[in-house]
Amino acid sequence: MIVKMLRYVAAMAVGAVFFGAAARAEVVIDITRGNVQPMPIAITSFAGSGAQEGQIGREMAGVISADLERSGLFKPIDPKAFIQTVESLQVQPRFPDWKAINAQALVQGRIEQTQDGHLRVEFRLWDVYAETQMVGQAYNAAPQGWRRIAHMIADAIYKRITGEDGYFDTQLVYVAESGPQQKRIKRLAIMDQDGENHRFLTDGQELVLTPRFSPNQREITYLSYFQNNPRVYILHLDSGRRELLGDFPGMTFAPRFSPDGNKVIMSLAQDGNTNIYEMDLRTRHSTRLTNDGSIDTAPSYAPDGSKVTFESDRSGGQQIYVMNADGSGQTRISFGDGRYATPVWSPRGDLIAFTKYKGQEFFIGVMHPDGSGERLLAKGFLVEAPTWAPNGRVLAYWRQTPSDSSGRGGATKLYSIDLTGNNERQVVTPLDGSDPAWSPLIP
């Protein structure tokens, strides 16, 4: 039901209106630099035509502010410091008032209820020092869709100031964990990227692992143990229908969709070897892509579908390889100290994220597709399974703490970090969480 509502909101927002020509702004954040000083930004409550709209307007401003602050690129100013009132701001910003509190950008908005009971939400982004409007836009949505509109506005602000696509109008699917370490209950769960609208997708009767979104964000592929046999399923989010991808004569692991959504790539263990297979979802025909007397697993497509990265121990230890989509040209790209695993290609195509184990510690890192430019972003007792935000600037992963001899401890939590490695944040979940996967922008 939540997914259907979000699709409806998206349809209502397609006819967004831009107010005026956006002047060339002096306010800009260069996110290609290693360490960015957060930009002071004033985000005012959205004015409402009634009490309900006014309450929604205050909550929308809070969501927008939280989204931008979590990015590490913006520093929302405490509303207690605001000099100009929300009411007078609807006429015209008094820019000296905003300069006095060091705001470099200003966000204002208004909410009105239309005759059919929907909300019309307008917002404007101002460059305070240039005293010009950077962008203005309007959305129409059902009242229960206000939170998603707030995420869309945060995306618009992020893109106008950084030049990069935002990632706030997205979801995370992950494995929710509960119970003792010796008998862990694992369920699929889904939520907005800020942890809101959380719901469970499975009941915990079967062990589930490695959920991954389809490119259109309408399906999830995952591994489930049915009567102790691993099977790959596709879950259709709109209907809740679960579809068995196939019964394979062996252990299957790490399924992932192709960029066009027409194929699923996975690893299959047979006769002591684990190789990578690709299945066409239309014909259910499988093609073997690797044929090596080793363990080849964790495949991930390049965003254009032309290549695949995967991990293999064929060199004597876990390392990262790249091959053409038909299995040809298999080439090792990781040569640093330690073992490498769980490679995943960036949506931008410029980087591959990975897990690394070295010196009794785990790391989350990135490298270029040719293996150059390796950088380690996060480390811990156990950090694993990076997944990219759709703009290719932020990663999510899970972190586990040590447990003692009696099994106490060992909590698993979700985290995010940007490519600078300087903005690590916990993603709050109701239970422990692991194996996150970031959705594309919601269509």
Short mmCIF file of N, CA and C in Angstrom, two decimals, residues 44-47 82-95 97-98 106 108-110 124 126:
data_model
loop_
_atom_site.label_atom_id
_atom_site.label_comp_id
_atom_site.label_asym_id
_atom_site.label_seq_id
_atom_site.Cartn_x
_atom_site.Cartn_y
_atom_site.Cartn_z
N THR A 44 12.92 27.70 6.31
CA THR A 44 11.80 28.19 7.10
C THR A 44 10.62 27.23 7.02
N SER A 45 9.74 27.29 8.01
CA SER A 45 8.48 26.53 7.94
C SER A 45 7.69 27.00 6.73
N PHE A 46 7.04 26.05 6.06
CA PHE A 46 6.23 26.40 4.91
C PHE A 46 4.92 26.99 5.42
N ALA A 47 4.55 28.15 4.92
CA ALA A 47 3.31 28.80 5.32
C ALA A 47 2.12 27.97 4.85
N PHE A 82 16.13 33.20 13.29
CA PHE A 82 15.51 33.90 12.16
C PHE A 82 14.97 35.25 12.62
N ILE A 83 15.20 36.27 11.82
CA ILE A 83 14.72 37.62 12.12
C ILE A 83 13.40 37.88 11.40
N GLN A 84 13.35 37.59 10.10
CA GLN A 84 12.13 37.82 9.33
C GLN A 84 11.12 36.72 9.62
N THR A 85 9.85 37.09 9.72
CA THR A 85 8.79 36.12 9.99
C THR A 85 8.40 35.37 8.72
N VAL A 86 7.82 34.18 8.91
CA VAL A 86 7.36 33.39 7.77
C VAL A 86 6.30 34.15 6.98
N GLU A 87 5.42 34.88 7.68
CA GLU A 87 4.34 35.60 7.01
C GLU A 87 4.90 36.69 6.09
N SER A 88 5.82 37.52 6.58
CA SER A 88 6.36 38.60 5.76
C SER A 88 7.25 38.06 4.64
N LEU A 89 7.81 36.89 4.86
CA LEU A 89 8.67 36.27 3.85
C LEU A 89 7.87 35.93 2.59
N GLN A 90 6.55 35.73 2.74
CA GLN A 90 5.73 35.39 1.58
C GLN A 90 5.65 36.55 0.59
N VAL A 91 5.88 37.76 1.07
CA VAL A 91 5.87 38.92 0.19
C VAL A 91 7.20 39.05 -0.53
N GLN A 92 8.30 39.08 0.22
CA GLN A 92 9.64 39.20 -0.36
C GLN A 92 10.66 38.97 0.75
N PRO A 93 11.74 38.23 0.49
CA PRO A 93 12.78 38.08 1.51
C PRO A 93 13.44 39.42 1.81
N ARG A 94 13.68 39.67 3.08
CA ARG A 94 14.50 40.81 3.47
C ARG A 94 15.93 40.27 3.61
N PHE A 95 16.68 40.39 2.55
CA PHE A 95 17.99 39.73 2.49
C PHE A 95 18.96 40.19 3.58
N ASP A 97 18.32 40.70 6.61
CA ASP A 97 18.00 39.91 7.80
C ASP A 97 18.65 38.53 7.74
N TRP A 98 18.71 37.97 6.56
CA TRP A 98 19.28 36.62 6.41
C TRP A 98 20.81 36.67 6.35
N LEU A 106 18.52 30.40 1.29
CA LEU A 106 17.27 30.51 2.01
C LEU A 106 16.20 29.68 1.30
N GLN A 108 12.09 28.83 1.33
CA GLN A 108 10.76 29.18 1.81
C GLN A 108 9.73 28.38 1.02
N GLY A 109 8.53 28.25 1.57
CA GLY A 109 7.50 27.50 0.86
C GLY A 109 6.12 27.85 1.35
N ARG A 110 5.13 27.32 0.63
CA ARG A 110 3.73 27.54 0.98
C ARG A 110 2.92 26.31 0.60
N ARG A 124 10.69 27.88 -2.88
CA ARG A 124 11.66 28.72 -3.56
C ARG A 124 13.00 28.64 -2.83
N TRP A 126 16.58 30.67 -2.49
CA TRP A 126 17.17 31.97 -2.76
C TRP A 126 18.67 31.96 -2.45
#
